[in-house]
GROMACS .gro file of C-alpha atoms in nm:
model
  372
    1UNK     CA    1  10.793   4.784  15.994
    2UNK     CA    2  10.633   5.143  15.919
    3UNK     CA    3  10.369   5.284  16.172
    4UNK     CA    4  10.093   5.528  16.091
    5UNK     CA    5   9.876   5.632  16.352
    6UNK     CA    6   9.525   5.801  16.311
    7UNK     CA    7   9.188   5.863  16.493
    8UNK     CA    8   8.954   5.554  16.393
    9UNK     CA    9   8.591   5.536  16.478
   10UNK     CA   10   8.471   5.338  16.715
   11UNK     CA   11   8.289   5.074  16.511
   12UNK     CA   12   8.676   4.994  16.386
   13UNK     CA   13   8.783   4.997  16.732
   14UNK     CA   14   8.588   4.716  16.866
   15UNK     CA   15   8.573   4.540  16.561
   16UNK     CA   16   8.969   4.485  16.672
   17UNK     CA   17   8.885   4.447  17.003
   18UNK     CA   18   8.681   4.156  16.893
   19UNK     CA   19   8.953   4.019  16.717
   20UNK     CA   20   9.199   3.973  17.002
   21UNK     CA   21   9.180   3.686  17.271
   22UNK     CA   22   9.075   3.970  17.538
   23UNK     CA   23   9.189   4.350  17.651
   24UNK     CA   24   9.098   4.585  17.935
   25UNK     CA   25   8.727   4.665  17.974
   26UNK     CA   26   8.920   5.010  17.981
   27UNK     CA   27   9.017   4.995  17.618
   28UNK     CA   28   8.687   4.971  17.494
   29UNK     CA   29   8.547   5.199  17.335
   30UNK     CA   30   8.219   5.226  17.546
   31UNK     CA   31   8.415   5.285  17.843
   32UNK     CA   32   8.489   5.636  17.715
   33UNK     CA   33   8.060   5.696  17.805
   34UNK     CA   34   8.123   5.544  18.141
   35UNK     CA   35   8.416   5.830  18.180
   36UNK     CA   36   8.225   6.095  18.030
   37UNK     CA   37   8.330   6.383  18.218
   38UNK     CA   38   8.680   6.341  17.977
   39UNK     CA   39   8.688   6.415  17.626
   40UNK     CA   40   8.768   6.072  17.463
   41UNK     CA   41   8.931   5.947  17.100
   42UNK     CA   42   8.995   5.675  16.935
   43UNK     CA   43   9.361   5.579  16.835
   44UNK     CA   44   9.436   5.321  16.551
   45UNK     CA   45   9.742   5.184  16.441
   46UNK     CA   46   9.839   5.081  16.100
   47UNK     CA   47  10.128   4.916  15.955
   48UNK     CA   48  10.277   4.929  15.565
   49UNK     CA   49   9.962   4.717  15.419
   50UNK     CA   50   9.701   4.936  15.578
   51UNK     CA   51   9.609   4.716  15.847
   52UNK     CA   52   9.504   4.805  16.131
   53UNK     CA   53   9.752   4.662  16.408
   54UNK     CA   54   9.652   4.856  16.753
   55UNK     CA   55   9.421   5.043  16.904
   56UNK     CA   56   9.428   5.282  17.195
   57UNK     CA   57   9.131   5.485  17.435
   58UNK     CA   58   9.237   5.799  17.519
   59UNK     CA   59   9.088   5.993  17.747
   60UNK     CA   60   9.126   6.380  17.810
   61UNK     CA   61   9.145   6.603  18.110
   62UNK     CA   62   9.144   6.954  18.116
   63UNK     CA   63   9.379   7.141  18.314
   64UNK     CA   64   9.187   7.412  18.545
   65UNK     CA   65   9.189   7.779  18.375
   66UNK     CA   66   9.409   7.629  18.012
   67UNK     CA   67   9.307   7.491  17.743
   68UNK     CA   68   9.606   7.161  17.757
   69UNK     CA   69   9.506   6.837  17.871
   70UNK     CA   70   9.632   6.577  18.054
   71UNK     CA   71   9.587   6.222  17.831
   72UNK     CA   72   9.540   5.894  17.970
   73UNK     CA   73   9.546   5.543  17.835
   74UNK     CA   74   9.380   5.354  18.099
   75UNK     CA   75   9.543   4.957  18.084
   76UNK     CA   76   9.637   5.043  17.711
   77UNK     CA   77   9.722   5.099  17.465
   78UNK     CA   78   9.651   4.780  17.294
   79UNK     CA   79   9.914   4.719  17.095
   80UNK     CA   80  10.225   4.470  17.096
   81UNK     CA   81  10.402   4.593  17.396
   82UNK     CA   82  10.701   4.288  17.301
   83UNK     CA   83  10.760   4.469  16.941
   84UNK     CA   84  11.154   4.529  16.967
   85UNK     CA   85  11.072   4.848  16.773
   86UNK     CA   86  10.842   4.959  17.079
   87UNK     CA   87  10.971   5.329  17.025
   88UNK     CA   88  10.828   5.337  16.653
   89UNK     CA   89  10.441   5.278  16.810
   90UNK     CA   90  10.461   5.474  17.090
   91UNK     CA   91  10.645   5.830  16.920
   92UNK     CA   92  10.384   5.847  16.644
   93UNK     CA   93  10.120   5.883  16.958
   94UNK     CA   94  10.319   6.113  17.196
   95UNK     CA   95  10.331   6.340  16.848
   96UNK     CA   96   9.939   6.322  16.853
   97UNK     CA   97   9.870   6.368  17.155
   98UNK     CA   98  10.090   6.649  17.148
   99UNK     CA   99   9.888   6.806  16.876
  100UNK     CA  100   9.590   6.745  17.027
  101UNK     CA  101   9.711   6.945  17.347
  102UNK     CA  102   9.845   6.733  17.585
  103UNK     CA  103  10.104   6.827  17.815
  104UNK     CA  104  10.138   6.543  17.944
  105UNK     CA  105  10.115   6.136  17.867
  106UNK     CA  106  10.000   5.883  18.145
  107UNK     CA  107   9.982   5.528  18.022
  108UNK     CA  108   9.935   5.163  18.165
  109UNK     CA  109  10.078   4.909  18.007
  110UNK     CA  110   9.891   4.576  18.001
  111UNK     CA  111  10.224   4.392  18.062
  112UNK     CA  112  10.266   4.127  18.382
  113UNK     CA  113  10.605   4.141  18.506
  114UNK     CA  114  10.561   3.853  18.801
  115UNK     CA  115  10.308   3.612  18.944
  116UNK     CA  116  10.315   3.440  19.284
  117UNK     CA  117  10.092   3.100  19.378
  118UNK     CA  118   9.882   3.097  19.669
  119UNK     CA  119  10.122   2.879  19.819
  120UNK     CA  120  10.395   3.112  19.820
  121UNK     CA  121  10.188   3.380  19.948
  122UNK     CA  122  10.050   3.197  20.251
  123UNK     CA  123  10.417   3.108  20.349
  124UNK     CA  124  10.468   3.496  20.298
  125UNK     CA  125  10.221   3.591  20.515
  126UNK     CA  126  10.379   3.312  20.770
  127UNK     CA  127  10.707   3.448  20.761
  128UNK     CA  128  10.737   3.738  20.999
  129UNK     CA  129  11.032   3.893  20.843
  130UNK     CA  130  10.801   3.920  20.513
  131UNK     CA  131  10.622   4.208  20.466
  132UNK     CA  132  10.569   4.285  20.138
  133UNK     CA  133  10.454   4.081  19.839
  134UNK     CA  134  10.774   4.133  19.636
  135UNK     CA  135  10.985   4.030  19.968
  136UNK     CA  136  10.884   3.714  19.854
  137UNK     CA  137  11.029   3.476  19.569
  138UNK     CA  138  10.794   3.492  19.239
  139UNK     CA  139  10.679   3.217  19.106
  140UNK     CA  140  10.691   3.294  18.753
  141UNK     CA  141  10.896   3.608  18.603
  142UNK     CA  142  10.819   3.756  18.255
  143UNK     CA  143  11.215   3.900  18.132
  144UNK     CA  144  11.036   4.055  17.851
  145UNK     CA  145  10.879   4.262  18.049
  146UNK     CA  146  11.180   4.384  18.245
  147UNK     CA  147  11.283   4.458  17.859
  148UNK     CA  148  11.013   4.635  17.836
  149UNK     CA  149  11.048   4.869  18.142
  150UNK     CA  150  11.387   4.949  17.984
  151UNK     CA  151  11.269   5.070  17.658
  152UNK     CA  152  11.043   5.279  17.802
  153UNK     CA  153  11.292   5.414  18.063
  154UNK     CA  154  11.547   5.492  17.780
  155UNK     CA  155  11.231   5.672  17.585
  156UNK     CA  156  11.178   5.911  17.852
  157UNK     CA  157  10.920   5.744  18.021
  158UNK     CA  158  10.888   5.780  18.381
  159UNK     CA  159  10.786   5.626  18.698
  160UNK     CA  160  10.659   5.782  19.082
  161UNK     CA  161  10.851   5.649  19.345
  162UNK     CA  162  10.528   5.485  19.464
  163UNK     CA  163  10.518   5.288  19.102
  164UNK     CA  164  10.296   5.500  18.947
  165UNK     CA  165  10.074   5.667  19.204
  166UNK     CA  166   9.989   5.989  19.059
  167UNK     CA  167   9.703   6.143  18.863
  168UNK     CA  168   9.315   6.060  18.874
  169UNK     CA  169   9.169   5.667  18.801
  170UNK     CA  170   9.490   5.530  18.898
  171UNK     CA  171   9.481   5.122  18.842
  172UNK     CA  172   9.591   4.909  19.054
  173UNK     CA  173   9.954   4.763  19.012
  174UNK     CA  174   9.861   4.437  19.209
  175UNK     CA  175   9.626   4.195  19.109
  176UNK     CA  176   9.490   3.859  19.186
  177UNK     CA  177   9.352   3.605  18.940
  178UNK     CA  178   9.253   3.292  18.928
  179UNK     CA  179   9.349   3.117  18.583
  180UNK     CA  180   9.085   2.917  18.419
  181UNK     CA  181   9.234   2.791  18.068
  182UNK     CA  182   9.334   2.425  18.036
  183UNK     CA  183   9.119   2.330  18.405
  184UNK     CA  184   8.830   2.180  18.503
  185UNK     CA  185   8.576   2.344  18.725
  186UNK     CA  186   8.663   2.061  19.009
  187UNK     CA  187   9.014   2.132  18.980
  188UNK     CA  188   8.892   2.543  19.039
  189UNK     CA  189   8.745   2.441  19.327
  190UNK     CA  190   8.971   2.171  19.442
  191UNK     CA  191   9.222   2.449  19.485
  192UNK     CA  192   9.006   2.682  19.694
  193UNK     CA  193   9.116   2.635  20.084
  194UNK     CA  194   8.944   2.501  20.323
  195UNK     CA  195   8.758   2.795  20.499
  196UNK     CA  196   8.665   2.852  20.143
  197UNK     CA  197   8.521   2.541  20.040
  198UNK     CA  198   8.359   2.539  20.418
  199UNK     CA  199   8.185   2.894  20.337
  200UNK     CA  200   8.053   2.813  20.012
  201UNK     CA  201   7.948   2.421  20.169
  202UNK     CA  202   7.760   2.694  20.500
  203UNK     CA  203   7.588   2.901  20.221
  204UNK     CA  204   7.445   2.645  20.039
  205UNK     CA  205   7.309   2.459  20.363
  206UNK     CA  206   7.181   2.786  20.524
  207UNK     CA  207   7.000   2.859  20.172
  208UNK     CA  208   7.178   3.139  20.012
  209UNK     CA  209   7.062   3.175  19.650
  210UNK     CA  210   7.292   3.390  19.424
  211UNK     CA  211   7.089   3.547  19.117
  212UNK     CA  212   7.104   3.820  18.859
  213UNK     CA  213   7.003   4.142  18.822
  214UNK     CA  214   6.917   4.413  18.551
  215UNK     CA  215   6.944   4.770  18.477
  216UNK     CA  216   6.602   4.771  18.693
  217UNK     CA  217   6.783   4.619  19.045
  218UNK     CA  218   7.081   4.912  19.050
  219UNK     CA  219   6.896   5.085  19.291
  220UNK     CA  220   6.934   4.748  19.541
  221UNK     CA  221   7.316   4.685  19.446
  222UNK     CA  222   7.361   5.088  19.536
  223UNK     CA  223   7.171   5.043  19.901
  224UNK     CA  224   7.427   4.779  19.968
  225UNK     CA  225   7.747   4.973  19.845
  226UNK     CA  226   7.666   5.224  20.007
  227UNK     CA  227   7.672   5.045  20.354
  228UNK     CA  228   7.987   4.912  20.261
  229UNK     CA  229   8.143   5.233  20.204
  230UNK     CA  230   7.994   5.372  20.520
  231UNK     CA  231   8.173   5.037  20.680
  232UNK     CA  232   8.502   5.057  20.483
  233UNK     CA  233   8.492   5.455  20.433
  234UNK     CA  234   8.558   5.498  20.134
  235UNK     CA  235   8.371   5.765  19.929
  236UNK     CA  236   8.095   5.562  19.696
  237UNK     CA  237   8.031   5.678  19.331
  238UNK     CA  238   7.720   5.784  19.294
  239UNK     CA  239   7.417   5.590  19.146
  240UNK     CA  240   7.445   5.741  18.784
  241UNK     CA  241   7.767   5.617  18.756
  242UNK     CA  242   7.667   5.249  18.746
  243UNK     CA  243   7.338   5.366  18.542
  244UNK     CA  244   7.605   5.460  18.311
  245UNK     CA  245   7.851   5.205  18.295
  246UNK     CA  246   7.551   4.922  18.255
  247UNK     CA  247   7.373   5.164  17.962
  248UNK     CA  248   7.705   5.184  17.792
  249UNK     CA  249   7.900   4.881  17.779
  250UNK     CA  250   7.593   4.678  17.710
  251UNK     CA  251   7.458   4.878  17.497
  252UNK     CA  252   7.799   4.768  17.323
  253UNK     CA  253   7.765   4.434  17.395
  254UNK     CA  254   7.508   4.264  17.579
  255UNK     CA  255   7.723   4.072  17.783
  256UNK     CA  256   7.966   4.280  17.883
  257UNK     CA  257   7.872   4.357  18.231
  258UNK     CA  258   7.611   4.167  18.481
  259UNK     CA  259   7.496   4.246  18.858
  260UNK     CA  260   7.457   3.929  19.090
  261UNK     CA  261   7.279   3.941  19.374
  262UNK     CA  262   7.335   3.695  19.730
  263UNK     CA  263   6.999   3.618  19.802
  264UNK     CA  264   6.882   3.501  20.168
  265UNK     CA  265   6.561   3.498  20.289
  266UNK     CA  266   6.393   3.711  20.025
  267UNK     CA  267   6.656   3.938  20.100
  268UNK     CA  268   7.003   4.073  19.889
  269UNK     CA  269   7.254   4.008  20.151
  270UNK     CA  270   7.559   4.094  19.899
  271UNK     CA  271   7.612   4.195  19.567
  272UNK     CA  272   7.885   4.232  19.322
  273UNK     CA  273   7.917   4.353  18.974
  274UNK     CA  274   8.141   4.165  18.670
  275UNK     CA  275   8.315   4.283  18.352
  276UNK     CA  276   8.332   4.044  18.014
  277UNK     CA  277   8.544   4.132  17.727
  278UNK     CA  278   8.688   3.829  17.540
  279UNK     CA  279   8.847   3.571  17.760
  280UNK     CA  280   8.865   3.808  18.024
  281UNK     CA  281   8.643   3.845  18.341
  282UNK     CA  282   8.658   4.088  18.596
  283UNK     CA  283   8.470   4.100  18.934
  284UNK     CA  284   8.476   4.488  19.003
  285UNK     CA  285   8.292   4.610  19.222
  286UNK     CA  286   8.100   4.409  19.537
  287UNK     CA  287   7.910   4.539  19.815
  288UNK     CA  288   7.772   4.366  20.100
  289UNK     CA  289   7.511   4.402  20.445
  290UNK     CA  290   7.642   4.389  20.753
  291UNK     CA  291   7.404   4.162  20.914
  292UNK     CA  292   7.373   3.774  20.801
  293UNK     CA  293   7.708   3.763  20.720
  294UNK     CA  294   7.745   3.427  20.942
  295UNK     CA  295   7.563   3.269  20.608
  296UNK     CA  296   7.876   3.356  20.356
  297UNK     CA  297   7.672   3.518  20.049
  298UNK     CA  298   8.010   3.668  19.953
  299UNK     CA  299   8.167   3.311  19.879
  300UNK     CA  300   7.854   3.187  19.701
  301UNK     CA  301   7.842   3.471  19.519
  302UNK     CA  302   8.223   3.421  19.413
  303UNK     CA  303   8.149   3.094  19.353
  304UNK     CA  304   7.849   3.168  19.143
  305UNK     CA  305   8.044   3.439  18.945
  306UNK     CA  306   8.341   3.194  18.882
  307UNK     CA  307   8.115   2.912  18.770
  308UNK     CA  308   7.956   3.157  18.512
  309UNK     CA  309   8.297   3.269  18.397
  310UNK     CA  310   8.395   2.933  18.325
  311UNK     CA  311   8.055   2.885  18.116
  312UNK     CA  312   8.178   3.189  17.919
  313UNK     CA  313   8.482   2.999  17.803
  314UNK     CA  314   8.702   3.272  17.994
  315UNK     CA  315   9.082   3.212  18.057
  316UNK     CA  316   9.088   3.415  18.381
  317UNK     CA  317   8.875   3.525  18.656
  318UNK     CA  318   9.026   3.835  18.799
  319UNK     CA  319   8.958   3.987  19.141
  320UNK     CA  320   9.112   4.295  19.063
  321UNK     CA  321   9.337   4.478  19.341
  322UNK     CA  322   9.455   4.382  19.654
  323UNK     CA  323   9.789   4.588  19.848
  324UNK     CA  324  10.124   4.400  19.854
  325UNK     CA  325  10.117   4.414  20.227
  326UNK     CA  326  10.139   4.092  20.390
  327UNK     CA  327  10.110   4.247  20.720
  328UNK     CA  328   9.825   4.134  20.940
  329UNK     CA  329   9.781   4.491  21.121
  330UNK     CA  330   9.753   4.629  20.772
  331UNK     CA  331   9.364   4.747  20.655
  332UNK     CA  332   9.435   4.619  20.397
  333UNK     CA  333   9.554   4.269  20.435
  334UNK     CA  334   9.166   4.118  20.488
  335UNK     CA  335   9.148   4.161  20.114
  336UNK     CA  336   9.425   3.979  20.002
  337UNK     CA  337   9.379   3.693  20.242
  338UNK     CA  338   8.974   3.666  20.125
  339UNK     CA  339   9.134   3.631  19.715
  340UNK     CA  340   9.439   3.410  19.796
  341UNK     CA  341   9.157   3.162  19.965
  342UNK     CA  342   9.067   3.107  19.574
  343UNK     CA  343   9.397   2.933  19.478
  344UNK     CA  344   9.458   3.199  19.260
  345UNK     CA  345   9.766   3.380  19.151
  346UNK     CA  346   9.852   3.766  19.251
  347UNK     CA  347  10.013   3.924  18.922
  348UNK     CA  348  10.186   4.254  18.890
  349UNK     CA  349  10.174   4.455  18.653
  350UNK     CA  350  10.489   4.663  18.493
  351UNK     CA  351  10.252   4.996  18.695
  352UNK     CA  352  10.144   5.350  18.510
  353UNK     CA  353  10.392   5.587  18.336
  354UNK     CA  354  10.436   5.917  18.231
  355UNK     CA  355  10.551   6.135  17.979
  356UNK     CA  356  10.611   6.524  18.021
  357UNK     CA  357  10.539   6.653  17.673
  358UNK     CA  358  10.570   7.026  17.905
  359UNK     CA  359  10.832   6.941  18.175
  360UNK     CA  360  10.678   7.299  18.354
  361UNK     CA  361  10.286   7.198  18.374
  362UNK     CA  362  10.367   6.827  18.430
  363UNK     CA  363  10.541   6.964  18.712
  364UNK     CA  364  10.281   7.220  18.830
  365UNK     CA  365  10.061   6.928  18.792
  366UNK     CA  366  10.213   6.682  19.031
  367UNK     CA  367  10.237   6.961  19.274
  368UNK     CA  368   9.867   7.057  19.248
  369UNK     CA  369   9.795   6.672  19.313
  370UNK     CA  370   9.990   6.639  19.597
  371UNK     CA  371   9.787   6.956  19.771
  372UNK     CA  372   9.490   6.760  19.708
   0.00000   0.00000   0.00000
């Protein structure tokens, strides 16, 4: 099979979007407007017949003081990552982006290499010895993925120690999801644990309400993240940002991200925002008070958010990152042991990779980000 690659417009870029079961909100082309401070193009793949067979975002950094860019394919490209001739898709782009003055290539492939129940990660989390989530048996393994590591490996493709770790909006390796194809909403539910089915039973009886919001109501969801990252110190994007993201990927499509609200009292207790493309649903970002929290609006709201997804006809609900530290004293383990309480699944993904197209200012690179 022949590959030609080219720079499509976006109206042919989500038309193939729209063709495909589902793909990363950060493949669409809309999410180059939520990134706009990167220079953005579109990527199409074609084989023999002229048909268009892949698609990738690509976004562009400029190095300070030069005019060579780093180029990154957040969650992408979207193309068949199983091909056996994975070399012939990927060398037509690393020419491209070459010529378009990269120096260097960061890329996430879409590809999950392992999943684990929630029942093997509670007996990970029992087991004192266990202290990582890959210290602990998968429950499902995908070997074409490990096939896949290896092509790219033997390409030239590399990886951080840290899988990945490097350069800007890194994505998170870990996941959780909870898989909704082939289930009934019962059977969802049925498979939350107990404190989780007891917090959703508390908000309902103490007379949380979860609701959406619009375009209009940002300025409420940004009150409340910004007391969570005052809470959780973190450093919270600023109120334009989410201005942006809602303008531009539903201005794309009208569904493709909603706001909910936990409602108690007359007042928004919680709040969370949600990602649609295809079968694909993504809680993102969520934000909560720090009083009334004895009334669970962040379980109702989960709830809520699930239910909705299900409506949608998705195939997965995902709950984005969590760490794969199974250690109580970690920060980080609270997060984890909130999304395993959904019966879900944690998946991880085969991580980010690079490619020096300059070996010298990929290295001046990662040395400048370390300093940071």
């Amino acid at each position: 099979m022949s590959l030609t690659l080219r720079t499509i417009s976006r109206e042919q870029h989500l038309a193939y979007i729209q063709s495909l079961p589902s793909a990363s909100h950060m493949q669409v082309p809309a999410w180059a407007d939520v990134k706009s401070e990167w220079r953005s193009e579109n990527l199409g793949w074609f084989d023999a017949t002229g048909q268009l067979v892949g698609v990738g975002l690509v976004l562009y950094r400029q190095l300070p003081k030069i005019k060579r860019y780093l180029a990154y394919l957040p969650e992408g490209p979207v193309i068949n990552w199983y091909a056996p001739n994975l070399e012939e898709w990927l060398r037509p782009m690393l020419a491209h982006l070459k010529q378009q003055g990269a120096f260097s290539v960061k890329m996430g492939p879409p590809v999950i290499i392992r999943r684990w129940d929630a029942a093997a990660i509670k007996s990970g989390i029992q087991n004192p010895d266990v202290k990582r989530l890959r210290d602990v048996e998968a429950t499902h393994i995908e070997p074409r993925a490990f096939e896949v590591s290896d092509r790219l490996r033997r390409m030239g493709w590399q990886q951080g120690e840290d899988g990945g770790a490097g350069f800007g909006d890194v994505q998170p390796r870990y996941v959780f999801q909870v898989p909704l194809e082939n289930r009934s909403l019962e059977d969802v539910h049925k498979s939350f644990n107990q404190l989780w089915r007891r917090n959703i039973k508390k908000a309902e009886k103490a007379g949380v309400e979860v609701v959406q919001g619009g375009y209009e109501h940002l300025g409420e969801w940004q009150r409340l993240y910004e007391i969570t990252a005052e809470r959780d110190h973190f450093r919270p994007r600023p109120l334009s940002y989410f201005q942006r993201m809602w303008t531009a990927l539903n201005t794309e499509d009208p569904n493709r991200m909603r706001l909910y609200f936990a409602m108690h009292e007359g007042e928004a207790v919680a709040a969370a925002t949600m990602l649609v493309v295809g079968g694909h649903v993504w809680y993102s970002y969520g934000a909560s008070a720090n009083h009334k929290r004895e009334v669970r609006p962040s379980n109702a709201m989960q709830w809520r958010m699930l239910r909705d997804s299900y409506a949608l006809g998705a195939t997965v609900y995902d709950l984005r990152g969590i760490s794969d530290s199974l250690d109580e004293t970690d920060h980080l383990f609270g997060l984890i042991q909130f999304k395993v309480g959904t019966g879900g699944q944690a998946a991880e993904y085969l991580g980010e990779w690079d490619f020096p197209l300059n070996k010298l200012l990929h290295k001046a690179l990662d040395i400048y980000m370390s300093r940071r």
